[in-house]
Amino acid sequence: MTIKELYDSVAELGFENELESERINGFYLAANRAVTQINRIRPATSIYKLNHFPLINKISEETFEPLCKDDEALIFIVDSAKSYYFECNGNGVATIEKSTDSGETWETIKAIDLVSDKGQFEQYRGLILDGDSPYTGMVRIKFSGDYIYWVQNVAMYGSLLGAEPEQVPAYSKYIVYNIASLTDDFVSFVCPPIRDATRGKGFILNTDYFVEGADKLLIPASQTGVYEVQYYRKMRVLSRDDDMETIEIDLDSELSCLMPNLVASYIWADDEPAKAEYYLSLYNAQVSEIVSRQKDLKPAVYRNKTGW
């Protein structure tokens, strides 16, 4: 249904060929209010395809939990690392070093001062360069210093997402995705938000992945793949600048049919309350029919990891 088709229908319900000029603004306000109201019957959804392919950490040891640097230095050695990321709580030095003789001797590439005055884990990230180019030999990161401190989520990556240190991704057990910032029309998640169409097995909310706040998904770094994230979307707002002949009401064809009666009930509420009440009753009858038909549909069948 176009805006013009809705406009003509509402005018006819007022027994007019067209609405009086002073009612035009009211028409658009009523139309947007009606779209919001009708959308609650069967909320509009959208899908964001989330490409979840975190960089692979070349460090074999697990570093998700805090590791203590006390009397002995903490050292992680990999081959051909191009960038690093870690989090530190405390004060010391992290040294990026290279070796040209299979680890017999080490040469400093970069020394990083570690400072955490507030007792919180601070993030550190950067590129591992030999001059202006990434180093291709054996590399290690050594945590040392005079004082005790803790490091976690230590990573050395063999690939780069870009040429800037800020593009080195954080490393953690779960990768956080803010879906609101990745889309233009996010309202809230459908439950469950992930439609795992590509795995052929269950991917269970609050077991395999989590929702944080209103708009963030936490996906295990190890569970790579393309995920279909379902969310309730914003509805298109109608305005007088729209081309009435071509712009469609942002509802499916069945729900669009509810618009004339509801908009008419809003428009005539002050001047002709009896007429408005009549159109509202017609609208409510239409809604009851749609809701009843939806209840008669068979529920979707979900399959968990065991196949049931």
PDB file of C-alpha atoms in Angstrom:
ATOM      1  CA  MET A   1       0.000   0.000   0.000  1.00  0.00           C
ATOM      2  CA  THR A   2       1.408   3.388  -1.018  1.00  0.00           C
ATOM      3  CA  ILE A   3       0.953   6.592   0.973  1.00  0.00           C
ATOM      4  CA  LYS A   4      -1.465   7.814  -1.753  1.00  0.00           C
ATOM      5  CA  GLU A   5      -3.553   4.663  -1.492  1.00  0.00           C
ATOM      6  CA  LEU A   6      -3.739   5.067   2.279  1.00  0.00           C
ATOM      7  CA  TYR A   7      -4.564   8.770   1.937  1.00  0.00           C
ATOM      8  CA  ASP A   8      -7.414   8.064  -0.512  1.00  0.00           C
ATOM      9  CA  SER A   9      -8.813   5.302   1.696  1.00  0.00           C
ATOM     10  CA  VAL A  10      -8.798   7.492   4.811  1.00  0.00           C
ATOM     11  CA  ALA A  11     -10.412  10.392   2.919  1.00  0.00           C
ATOM     12  CA  GLU A  12     -13.188   8.111   1.697  1.00  0.00           C
ATOM     13  CA  LEU A  13     -13.810   6.906   5.236  1.00  0.00           C
ATOM     14  CA  GLY A  14     -14.442  10.558   6.091  1.00  0.00           C
ATOM     15  CA  PHE A  15     -16.807  10.779   3.124  1.00  0.00           C
ATOM     16  CA  GLU A  16     -14.489  13.198   1.358  1.00  0.00           C
ATOM     17  CA  ASN A  17     -12.504  13.135  -1.896  1.00  0.00           C
ATOM     18  CA  GLU A  18      -9.485  14.521  -0.069  1.00  0.00           C
ATOM     19  CA  LEU A  19      -8.612  15.628   3.430  1.00  0.00           C
ATOM     20  CA  GLU A  20      -8.787  19.268   4.359  1.00  0.00           C
ATOM     21  CA  SER A  21      -5.381  20.995   4.281  1.00  0.00           C
ATOM     22  CA  GLU A  22      -5.264  21.394   8.059  1.00  0.00           C
ATOM     23  CA  ARG A  23      -5.659  17.631   8.421  1.00  0.00           C
ATOM     24  CA  ILE A  24      -2.628  16.751   6.268  1.00  0.00           C
ATOM     25  CA  ASN A  25      -0.099  17.023   9.112  1.00  0.00           C
ATOM     26  CA  GLY A  26      -2.487  15.058  11.278  1.00  0.00           C
ATOM     27  CA  PHE A  27      -2.664  12.397   8.576  1.00  0.00           C
ATOM     28  CA  TYR A  28       1.107  11.816   8.644  1.00  0.00           C
ATOM     29  CA  LEU A  29       1.230  11.854  12.448  1.00  0.00           C
ATOM     30  CA  ALA A  30      -1.650   9.383  12.583  1.00  0.00           C
ATOM     31  CA  ALA A  31      -0.099   7.183   9.887  1.00  0.00           C
ATOM     32  CA  ASN A  32       3.230   6.910  11.729  1.00  0.00           C
ATOM     33  CA  ARG A  33       1.441   6.247  14.997  1.00  0.00           C
ATOM     34  CA  ALA A  34      -0.615   3.532  13.293  1.00  0.00           C
ATOM     35  CA  VAL A  35       2.455   1.882  11.748  1.00  0.00           C
ATOM     36  CA  THR A  36       4.016   1.636  15.213  1.00  0.00           C
ATOM     37  CA  GLN A  37       0.820   0.233  16.701  1.00  0.00           C
ATOM     38  CA  ILE A  38       0.182  -2.323  13.958  1.00  0.00           C
ATOM     39  CA  ASN A  39       3.795  -3.482  13.898  1.00  0.00           C
ATOM     40  CA  ARG A  40       3.305  -4.790  17.444  1.00  0.00           C
ATOM     41  CA  ILE A  41       0.959  -7.459  16.068  1.00  0.00           C
ATOM     42  CA  ARG A  42       3.757  -9.075  14.095  1.00  0.00           C
ATOM     43  CA  PRO A  43       6.961  -7.106  14.660  1.00  0.00           C
ATOM     44  CA  ALA A  44       9.159  -6.545  11.623  1.00  0.00           C
ATOM     45  CA  THR A  45      12.498  -8.317  11.788  1.00  0.00           C
ATOM     46  CA  SER A  46      15.735  -8.227   9.876  1.00  0.00           C
ATOM     47  CA  ILE A  47      18.853 -10.384   9.646  1.00  0.00           C
ATOM     48  CA  TYR A  48      22.459  -9.296   9.972  1.00  0.00           C
ATOM     49  CA  LYS A  49      25.001 -11.766   8.595  1.00  0.00           C
ATOM     50  CA  LEU A  50      27.830 -11.791  11.097  1.00  0.00           C
ATOM     51  CA  ASN A  51      31.171 -12.964   9.693  1.00  0.00           C
ATOM     52  CA  HIS A  52      32.884 -14.382  12.750  1.00  0.00           C
ATOM     53  CA  PHE A  53      36.474 -15.181  11.815  1.00  0.00           C
ATOM     54  CA  PRO A  54      38.802 -13.896  14.566  1.00  0.00           C
ATOM     55  CA  LEU A  55      42.534 -13.859  13.911  1.00  0.00           C
ATOM     56  CA  ILE A  56      44.293 -17.019  15.079  1.00  0.00           C
ATOM     57  CA  ASN A  57      46.527 -16.651  18.115  1.00  0.00           C
ATOM     58  CA  LYS A  58      49.918 -18.255  17.412  1.00  0.00           C
ATOM     59  CA  ILE A  59      50.604 -18.643  21.147  1.00  0.00           C
ATOM     60  CA  SER A  60      49.733 -22.235  22.036  1.00  0.00           C
ATOM     61  CA  GLU A  61      49.330 -21.651  25.786  1.00  0.00           C
ATOM     62  CA  GLU A  62      45.922 -20.550  27.021  1.00  0.00           C
ATOM     63  CA  THR A  63      46.103 -16.984  28.320  1.00  0.00           C
ATOM     64  CA  PHE A  64      42.453 -16.182  29.028  1.00  0.00           C
ATOM     65  CA  GLU A  65      42.985 -16.306  32.793  1.00  0.00           C
ATOM     66  CA  PRO A  66      45.434 -13.899  34.534  1.00  0.00           C
ATOM     67  CA  LEU A  67      49.032 -15.114  34.675  1.00  0.00           C
ATOM     68  CA  CYS A  68      51.322 -13.813  37.425  1.00  0.00           C
ATOM     69  CA  LYS A  69      54.733 -12.355  36.651  1.00  0.00           C
ATOM     70  CA  ASP A  70      56.563 -12.629  39.972  1.00  0.00           C
ATOM     71  CA  ASP A  71      60.257 -13.469  40.312  1.00  0.00           C
ATOM     72  CA  GLU A  72      60.604 -15.108  36.896  1.00  0.00           C
ATOM     73  CA  ALA A  73      59.864 -13.461  33.565  1.00  0.00           C
ATOM     74  CA  LEU A  74      56.906 -14.682  31.519  1.00  0.00           C
ATOM     75  CA  ILE A  75      57.938 -15.555  27.965  1.00  0.00           C
ATOM     76  CA  PHE A  76      55.900 -16.547  24.909  1.00  0.00           C
ATOM     77  CA  ILE A  77      57.684 -17.615  21.716  1.00  0.00           C
ATOM     78  CA  VAL A  78      56.139 -17.967  18.243  1.00  0.00           C
ATOM     79  CA  ASP A  79      57.279 -17.944  14.644  1.00  0.00           C
ATOM     80  CA  SER A  80      56.496 -15.101  12.222  1.00  0.00           C
ATOM     81  CA  ALA A  81      54.186 -12.985  14.385  1.00  0.00           C
ATOM     82  CA  LYS A  82      53.142  -9.667  12.852  1.00  0.00           C
ATOM     83  CA  SER A  83      51.292  -8.090  15.777  1.00  0.00           C
ATOM     84  CA  TYR A  84      50.623  -8.486  19.482  1.00  0.00           C
ATOM     85  CA  TYR A  85      47.857  -7.852  21.991  1.00  0.00           C
ATOM     86  CA  PHE A  86      47.715  -8.325  25.757  1.00  0.00           C
ATOM     87  CA  GLU A  87      46.216  -6.884  28.917  1.00  0.00           C
ATOM     88  CA  CYS A  88      48.267  -6.051  31.989  1.00  0.00           C
ATOM     89  CA  ASN A  89      47.449  -5.129  35.573  1.00  0.00           C
ATOM     90  CA  GLY A  90      50.566  -3.740  37.187  1.00  0.00           C
ATOM     91  CA  ASN A  91      53.880  -2.086  36.383  1.00  0.00           C
ATOM     92  CA  GLY A  92      56.770  -3.556  34.428  1.00  0.00           C
ATOM     93  CA  VAL A  93      58.170  -3.987  30.924  1.00  0.00           C
ATOM     94  CA  ALA A  94      57.073  -6.074  27.954  1.00  0.00           C
ATOM     95  CA  THR A  95      59.831  -6.621  25.411  1.00  0.00           C
ATOM     96  CA  ILE A  96      59.246  -7.752  21.833  1.00  0.00           C
ATOM     97  CA  GLU A  97      62.364  -9.594  20.698  1.00  0.00           C
ATOM     98  CA  LYS A  98      63.557 -11.381  17.549  1.00  0.00           C
ATOM     99  CA  SER A  99      65.999 -14.229  17.016  1.00  0.00           C
ATOM    100  CA  THR A 100      68.020 -15.074  13.913  1.00  0.00           C
ATOM    101  CA  ASP A 101      69.649 -18.208  15.324  1.00  0.00           C
ATOM    102  CA  SER A 102      66.783 -20.462  16.423  1.00  0.00           C
ATOM    103  CA  GLY A 103      66.428 -18.844  19.845  1.00  0.00           C
ATOM    104  CA  GLU A 104      70.069 -18.877  20.934  1.00  0.00           C
ATOM    105  CA  THR A 105      70.223 -15.092  21.170  1.00  0.00           C
ATOM    106  CA  TRP A 106      67.525 -12.425  21.218  1.00  0.00           C
ATOM    107  CA  GLU A 107      67.519  -8.838  19.953  1.00  0.00           C
ATOM    108  CA  THR A 108      65.047  -6.229  21.155  1.00  0.00           C
ATOM    109  CA  ILE A 109      62.593  -4.896  18.594  1.00  0.00           C
ATOM    110  CA  LYS A 110      60.439  -2.867  20.989  1.00  0.00           C
ATOM    111  CA  ALA A 111      60.177  -2.247  24.746  1.00  0.00           C
ATOM    112  CA  ILE A 112      56.754  -1.398  26.156  1.00  0.00           C
ATOM    113  CA  ASP A 113      56.371   0.291  29.517  1.00  0.00           C
ATOM    114  CA  LEU A 114      53.531  -1.245  31.509  1.00  0.00           C
ATOM    115  CA  VAL A 115      51.675   1.128  33.817  1.00  0.00           C
ATOM    116  CA  SER A 116      48.423   0.423  35.653  1.00  0.00           C
ATOM    117  CA  ASP A 117      47.925   2.915  38.472  1.00  0.00           C
ATOM    118  CA  LYS A 118      44.227   2.154  39.026  1.00  0.00           C
ATOM    119  CA  GLY A 119      44.563  -1.584  39.619  1.00  0.00           C
ATOM    120  CA  GLN A 120      42.778  -2.432  36.370  1.00  0.00           C
ATOM    121  CA  PHE A 121      43.841  -4.428  33.337  1.00  0.00           C
ATOM    122  CA  GLU A 122      45.070  -2.049  30.637  1.00  0.00           C
ATOM    123  CA  GLN A 123      45.120  -2.983  26.952  1.00  0.00           C
ATOM    124  CA  TYR A 124      48.287  -2.974  24.856  1.00  0.00           C
ATOM    125  CA  ARG A 125      48.479  -3.657  21.117  1.00  0.00           C
ATOM    126  CA  GLY A 126      50.861  -2.997  18.269  1.00  0.00           C
ATOM    127  CA  LEU A 127      52.685  -4.195  15.172  1.00  0.00           C
ATOM    128  CA  ILE A 128      55.873  -6.272  15.217  1.00  0.00           C
ATOM    129  CA  LEU A 129      58.141  -4.607  12.667  1.00  0.00           C
ATOM    130  CA  ASP A 130      61.730  -5.126  11.591  1.00  0.00           C
ATOM    131  CA  GLY A 131      62.367  -1.666  10.241  1.00  0.00           C
ATOM    132  CA  ASP A 132      59.292  -0.806   8.189  1.00  0.00           C
ATOM    133  CA  SER A 133      58.239  -4.385   7.407  1.00  0.00           C
ATOM    134  CA  PRO A 134      56.726  -7.185   9.514  1.00  0.00           C
ATOM    135  CA  TYR A 135      59.341  -9.541  10.946  1.00  0.00           C
ATOM    136  CA  THR A 136      59.206 -13.063   9.512  1.00  0.00           C
ATOM    137  CA  GLY A 137      61.428 -15.021  11.893  1.00  0.00           C
ATOM    138  CA  MET A 138      61.155 -16.296  15.460  1.00  0.00           C
ATOM    139  CA  VAL A 139      59.654 -13.719  17.847  1.00  0.00           C
ATOM    140  CA  ARG A 140      59.001 -13.653  21.544  1.00  0.00           C
ATOM    141  CA  ILE A 141      57.282 -11.374  24.027  1.00  0.00           C
ATOM    142  CA  LYS A 142      58.926 -11.244  27.466  1.00  0.00           C
ATOM    143  CA  PHE A 143      57.197  -9.807  30.514  1.00  0.00           C
ATOM    144  CA  SER A 144      59.750  -8.688  33.101  1.00  0.00           C
ATOM    145  CA  GLY A 145      60.356  -6.044  35.772  1.00  0.00           C
ATOM    146  CA  ASP A 146      61.071  -5.528  39.434  1.00  0.00           C
ATOM    147  CA  TYR A 147      57.484  -5.919  40.644  1.00  0.00           C
ATOM    148  CA  ILE A 148      54.700  -8.467  40.643  1.00  0.00           C
ATOM    149  CA  TYR A 149      51.940  -8.000  38.072  1.00  0.00           C
ATOM    150  CA  TRP A 150      49.428  -9.969  36.005  1.00  0.00           C
ATOM    151  CA  VAL A 151      48.828 -10.377  32.292  1.00  0.00           C
ATOM    152  CA  GLN A 152      45.949 -11.994  30.435  1.00  0.00           C
ATOM    153  CA  ASN A 153      44.603 -12.492  26.911  1.00  0.00           C
ATOM    154  CA  VAL A 154      48.106 -12.514  25.465  1.00  0.00           C
ATOM    155  CA  ALA A 155      48.093 -12.959  21.687  1.00  0.00           C
ATOM    156  CA  MET A 156      50.562 -12.836  18.826  1.00  0.00           C
ATOM    157  CA  TYR A 157      48.936 -12.841  15.416  1.00  0.00           C
ATOM    158  CA  GLY A 158      50.401 -14.071  12.137  1.00  0.00           C
ATOM    159  CA  SER A 159      48.016 -11.945  10.053  1.00  0.00           C
ATOM    160  CA  LEU A 160      47.072  -8.277   9.949  1.00  0.00           C
ATOM    161  CA  LEU A 161      43.701  -6.590   9.501  1.00  0.00           C
ATOM    162  CA  GLY A 162      45.374  -3.324   8.531  1.00  0.00           C
ATOM    163  CA  ALA A 163      48.513  -1.247   8.668  1.00  0.00           C
ATOM    164  CA  GLU A 164      47.650   0.671  11.850  1.00  0.00           C
ATOM    165  CA  PRO A 165      48.286  -0.559  15.424  1.00  0.00           C
ATOM    166  CA  GLU A 166      44.692   0.349  16.318  1.00  0.00           C
ATOM    167  CA  GLN A 167      43.516  -2.347  13.901  1.00  0.00           C
ATOM    168  CA  VAL A 168      45.076  -5.142  15.951  1.00  0.00           C
ATOM    169  CA  PRO A 169      42.037  -6.892  17.487  1.00  0.00           C
ATOM    170  CA  ALA A 170      41.595  -7.661  21.148  1.00  0.00           C
ATOM    171  CA  TYR A 171      41.985 -11.292  22.162  1.00  0.00           C
ATOM    172  CA  SER A 172      39.541 -12.978  24.493  1.00  0.00           C
ATOM    173  CA  LYS A 173      37.558 -16.166  24.913  1.00  0.00           C
ATOM    174  CA  TYR A 174      34.477 -14.395  23.570  1.00  0.00           C
ATOM    175  CA  ILE A 175      34.351 -11.791  20.804  1.00  0.00           C
ATOM    176  CA  VAL A 176      31.907  -8.949  21.492  1.00  0.00           C
ATOM    177  CA  TYR A 177      29.789  -7.633  18.617  1.00  0.00           C
ATOM    178  CA  ASN A 178      27.672  -4.504  19.052  1.00  0.00           C
ATOM    179  CA  ILE A 179      24.876  -5.201  16.581  1.00  0.00           C
ATOM    180  CA  ALA A 180      23.358  -1.732  17.046  1.00  0.00           C
ATOM    181  CA  SER A 181      26.571  -0.164  15.757  1.00  0.00           C
ATOM    182  CA  LEU A 182      26.757  -2.627  12.856  1.00  0.00           C
ATOM    183  CA  THR A 183      23.216  -1.880  11.614  1.00  0.00           C
ATOM    184  CA  ASP A 184      21.140   1.235  10.969  1.00  0.00           C
ATOM    185  CA  ASP A 185      17.765  -0.054  12.134  1.00  0.00           C
ATOM    186  CA  PHE A 186      18.385  -2.171  15.244  1.00  0.00           C
ATOM    187  CA  VAL A 187      15.753  -2.081  18.008  1.00  0.00           C
ATOM    188  CA  SER A 188      16.247  -5.287  19.993  1.00  0.00           C
ATOM    189  CA  PHE A 189      17.159  -8.939  19.552  1.00  0.00           C
ATOM    190  CA  VAL A 190      14.742 -11.645  18.559  1.00  0.00           C
ATOM    191  CA  CYS A 191      14.979 -14.490  21.058  1.00  0.00           C
ATOM    192  CA  PRO A 192      17.024 -16.473  20.307  1.00  0.00           C
ATOM    193  CA  PRO A 193      18.999 -13.978  18.213  1.00  0.00           C
ATOM    194  CA  ILE A 194      21.171 -16.407  16.252  1.00  0.00           C
ATOM    195  CA  ARG A 195      19.626 -18.434  13.483  1.00  0.00           C
ATOM    196  CA  ASP A 196      22.296 -21.069  13.039  1.00  0.00           C
ATOM    197  CA  ALA A 197      21.423 -22.102   9.504  1.00  0.00           C
ATOM    198  CA  THR A 198      24.908 -23.149   8.434  1.00  0.00           C
ATOM    199  CA  ARG A 199      26.042 -25.456  11.237  1.00  0.00           C
ATOM    200  CA  GLY A 200      23.424 -28.165  11.141  1.00  0.00           C
ATOM    201  CA  LYS A 201      23.399 -28.367  14.935  1.00  0.00           C
ATOM    202  CA  GLY A 202      22.102 -26.405  17.885  1.00  0.00           C
ATOM    203  CA  PHE A 203      23.843 -23.229  19.001  1.00  0.00           C
ATOM    204  CA  ILE A 204      22.157 -22.432  22.279  1.00  0.00           C
ATOM    205  CA  LEU A 205      21.677 -19.017  23.862  1.00  0.00           C
ATOM    206  CA  ASN A 206      23.170 -18.688  27.377  1.00  0.00           C
ATOM    207  CA  THR A 207      25.086 -21.926  26.852  1.00  0.00           C
ATOM    208  CA  ASP A 208      27.154 -21.540  23.677  1.00  0.00           C
ATOM    209  CA  TYR A 209      26.872 -17.767  23.328  1.00  0.00           C
ATOM    210  CA  PHE A 210      25.520 -14.840  25.329  1.00  0.00           C
ATOM    211  CA  VAL A 211      23.746 -11.498  25.093  1.00  0.00           C
ATOM    212  CA  GLU A 212      25.270  -8.555  26.948  1.00  0.00           C
ATOM    213  CA  GLY A 213      23.154  -5.487  27.593  1.00  0.00           C
ATOM    214  CA  ALA A 214      20.580  -4.585  24.965  1.00  0.00           C
ATOM    215  CA  ASP A 215      22.617  -4.885  21.790  1.00  0.00           C
ATOM    216  CA  LYS A 216      25.792  -6.966  22.221  1.00  0.00           C
ATOM    217  CA  LEU A 217      26.479 -10.588  21.298  1.00  0.00           C
ATOM    218  CA  LEU A 218      29.329 -12.600  22.819  1.00  0.00           C
ATOM    219  CA  ILE A 219      30.451 -15.346  20.441  1.00  0.00           C
ATOM    220  CA  PRO A 220      33.189 -17.881  21.372  1.00  0.00           C
ATOM    221  CA  ALA A 221      36.372 -17.043  19.469  1.00  0.00           C
ATOM    222  CA  SER A 222      36.775 -20.722  18.629  1.00  0.00           C
ATOM    223  CA  GLN A 223      33.355 -21.056  16.957  1.00  0.00           C
ATOM    224  CA  THR A 224      34.169 -19.456  13.602  1.00  0.00           C
ATOM    225  CA  GLY A 225      31.580 -19.144  10.858  1.00  0.00           C
ATOM    226  CA  VAL A 226      28.856 -16.954   9.387  1.00  0.00           C
ATOM    227  CA  TYR A 227      25.979 -16.346  11.786  1.00  0.00           C
ATOM    228  CA  GLU A 228      22.526 -15.016  10.932  1.00  0.00           C
ATOM    229  CA  VAL A 229      21.572 -12.603  13.703  1.00  0.00           C
ATOM    230  CA  GLN A 230      17.845 -11.869  13.911  1.00  0.00           C
ATOM    231  CA  TYR A 231      16.636  -8.585  15.356  1.00  0.00           C
ATOM    232  CA  TYR A 232      13.550  -6.410  15.513  1.00  0.00           C
ATOM    233  CA  ARG A 233      14.054  -3.426  13.242  1.00  0.00           C
ATOM    234  CA  LYS A 234      12.948   0.188  13.160  1.00  0.00           C
ATOM    235  CA  MET A 235       9.996   1.089  10.951  1.00  0.00           C
ATOM    236  CA  ARG A 236      10.285   3.628   8.162  1.00  0.00           C
ATOM    237  CA  VAL A 237       8.881   7.030   9.189  1.00  0.00           C
ATOM    238  CA  LEU A 238       6.540   8.699   6.681  1.00  0.00           C
ATOM    239  CA  SER A 239       6.906  12.408   5.939  1.00  0.00           C
ATOM    240  CA  ARG A 240       5.333  15.049   3.704  1.00  0.00           C
ATOM    241  CA  ASP A 241       8.519  15.068   1.634  1.00  0.00           C
ATOM    242  CA  ASP A 242       7.839  11.510   0.480  1.00  0.00           C
ATOM    243  CA  ASP A 243       6.494  10.810  -2.987  1.00  0.00           C
ATOM    244  CA  MET A 244       2.979   9.663  -2.132  1.00  0.00           C
ATOM    245  CA  GLU A 245       2.608   7.742  -5.386  1.00  0.00           C
ATOM    246  CA  THR A 246       5.658   5.518  -4.926  1.00  0.00           C
ATOM    247  CA  ILE A 247       6.565   5.218  -1.217  1.00  0.00           C
ATOM    248  CA  GLU A 248       5.121   2.085   0.338  1.00  0.00           C
ATOM    249  CA  ILE A 249       3.864   1.770   3.902  1.00  0.00           C
ATOM    250  CA  ASP A 250       6.498  -0.193   5.864  1.00  0.00           C
ATOM    251  CA  LEU A 251       4.197  -3.125   6.651  1.00  0.00           C
ATOM    252  CA  ASP A 252       3.497  -6.381   4.844  1.00  0.00           C
ATOM    253  CA  SER A 253       0.404  -6.542   2.662  1.00  0.00           C
ATOM    254  CA  GLU A 254      -1.801  -8.154   5.311  1.00  0.00           C
ATOM    255  CA  LEU A 255      -0.932  -5.646   8.025  1.00  0.00           C
ATOM    256  CA  SER A 256      -1.147  -2.711   5.602  1.00  0.00           C
ATOM    257  CA  CYS A 257      -4.856  -3.463   5.208  1.00  0.00           C
ATOM    258  CA  LEU A 258      -5.324  -2.457   8.862  1.00  0.00           C
ATOM    259  CA  MET A 259      -4.015   1.053   8.265  1.00  0.00           C
ATOM    260  CA  PRO A 260      -7.100   2.872   6.847  1.00  0.00           C
ATOM    261  CA  ASN A 261      -9.450   2.068   9.723  1.00  0.00           C
ATOM    262  CA  LEU A 262      -6.900   2.824  12.437  1.00  0.00           C
ATOM    263  CA  VAL A 263      -5.671   6.070  10.831  1.00  0.00           C
ATOM    264  CA  ALA A 264      -9.263   7.183  10.286  1.00  0.00           C
ATOM    265  CA  SER A 265     -10.097   6.504  13.946  1.00  0.00           C
ATOM    266  CA  TYR A 266      -7.163   8.711  14.985  1.00  0.00           C
ATOM    267  CA  ILE A 267      -8.043  11.549  12.583  1.00  0.00           C
ATOM    268  CA  TRP A 268     -11.762  11.740  13.412  1.00  0.00           C
ATOM    269  CA  ALA A 269     -11.343  11.215  17.177  1.00  0.00           C
ATOM    270  CA  ASP A 270     -11.868  14.895  18.095  1.00  0.00           C
ATOM    271  CA  ASP A 271     -14.402  16.061  15.518  1.00  0.00           C
ATOM    272  CA  GLU A 272     -16.508  12.961  15.024  1.00  0.00           C
ATOM    273  CA  PRO A 273     -15.961  10.588  17.951  1.00  0.00           C
ATOM    274  CA  ALA A 274     -18.802   8.247  16.940  1.00  0.00           C
ATOM    275  CA  LYS A 275     -17.282   7.744  13.502  1.00  0.00           C
ATOM    276  CA  ALA A 276     -13.835   7.289  15.059  1.00  0.00           C
ATOM    277  CA  GLU A 277     -15.196   4.689  17.485  1.00  0.00           C
ATOM    278  CA  TYR A 278     -16.822   2.802  14.622  1.00  0.00           C
ATOM    279  CA  TYR A 279     -13.603   2.627  12.612  1.00  0.00           C
ATOM    280  CA  LEU A 280     -11.674   1.574  15.707  1.00  0.00           C
ATOM    281  CA  SER A 281     -14.113  -1.291  16.234  1.00  0.00           C
ATOM    282  CA  LEU A 282     -13.588  -2.394  12.633  1.00  0.00           C
ATOM    283  CA  TYR A 283      -9.839  -2.245  13.164  1.00  0.00           C
ATOM    284  CA  ASN A 284     -10.053  -4.316  16.364  1.00  0.00           C
ATOM    285  CA  ALA A 285     -12.119  -6.940  14.538  1.00  0.00           C
ATOM    286  CA  GLN A 286      -9.463  -7.140  11.809  1.00  0.00           C
ATOM    287  CA  VAL A 287      -6.733  -7.513  14.419  1.00  0.00           C
ATOM    288  CA  SER A 288      -8.611 -10.288  16.208  1.00  0.00           C
ATOM    289  CA  GLU A 289      -8.923 -12.221  12.960  1.00  0.00           C
ATOM    290  CA  ILE A 290      -5.192 -11.927  12.207  1.00  0.00           C
ATOM    291  CA  VAL A 291      -4.154 -12.835  15.760  1.00  0.00           C
ATOM    292  CA  SER A 292      -6.475 -15.829  15.769  1.00  0.00           C
ATOM    293  CA  ARG A 293      -5.034 -17.023  12.476  1.00  0.00           C
ATOM    294  CA  GLN A 294      -1.491 -16.658  13.830  1.00  0.00           C
ATOM    295  CA  LYS A 295      -2.368 -18.786  16.866  1.00  0.00           C
ATOM    296  CA  ASP A 296      -3.607 -21.547  14.585  1.00  0.00           C
ATOM    297  CA  LEU A 297      -0.227 -21.816  12.870  1.00  0.00           C
ATOM    298  CA  LYS A 298       1.903 -24.759  13.956  1.00  0.00           C
ATOM    299  CA  PRO A 299       4.764 -23.716  16.238  1.00  0.00           C
ATOM    300  CA  ALA A 300       8.283 -23.814  14.859  1.00  0.00           C
ATOM    301  CA  VAL A 301      10.267 -26.935  15.672  1.00  0.00           C
ATOM    302  CA  TYR A 302      13.688 -26.394  17.258  1.00  0.00           C
ATOM    303  CA  ARG A 303      16.411 -28.997  17.399  1.00  0.00           C
ATOM    304  CA  ASN A 304      19.077 -28.982  20.074  1.00  0.00           C
ATOM    305  CA  LYS A 305      22.573 -30.440  19.989  1.00  0.00           C
ATOM    306  CA  THR A 306      21.335 -33.982  20.650  1.00  0.00           C
ATOM    307  CA  GLY A 307      19.054 -33.819  17.624  1.00  0.00           C
ATOM    308  CA  TRP A 308      15.737 -33.612  19.504  1.00  0.00           C
TER     309      TRP A 308
END
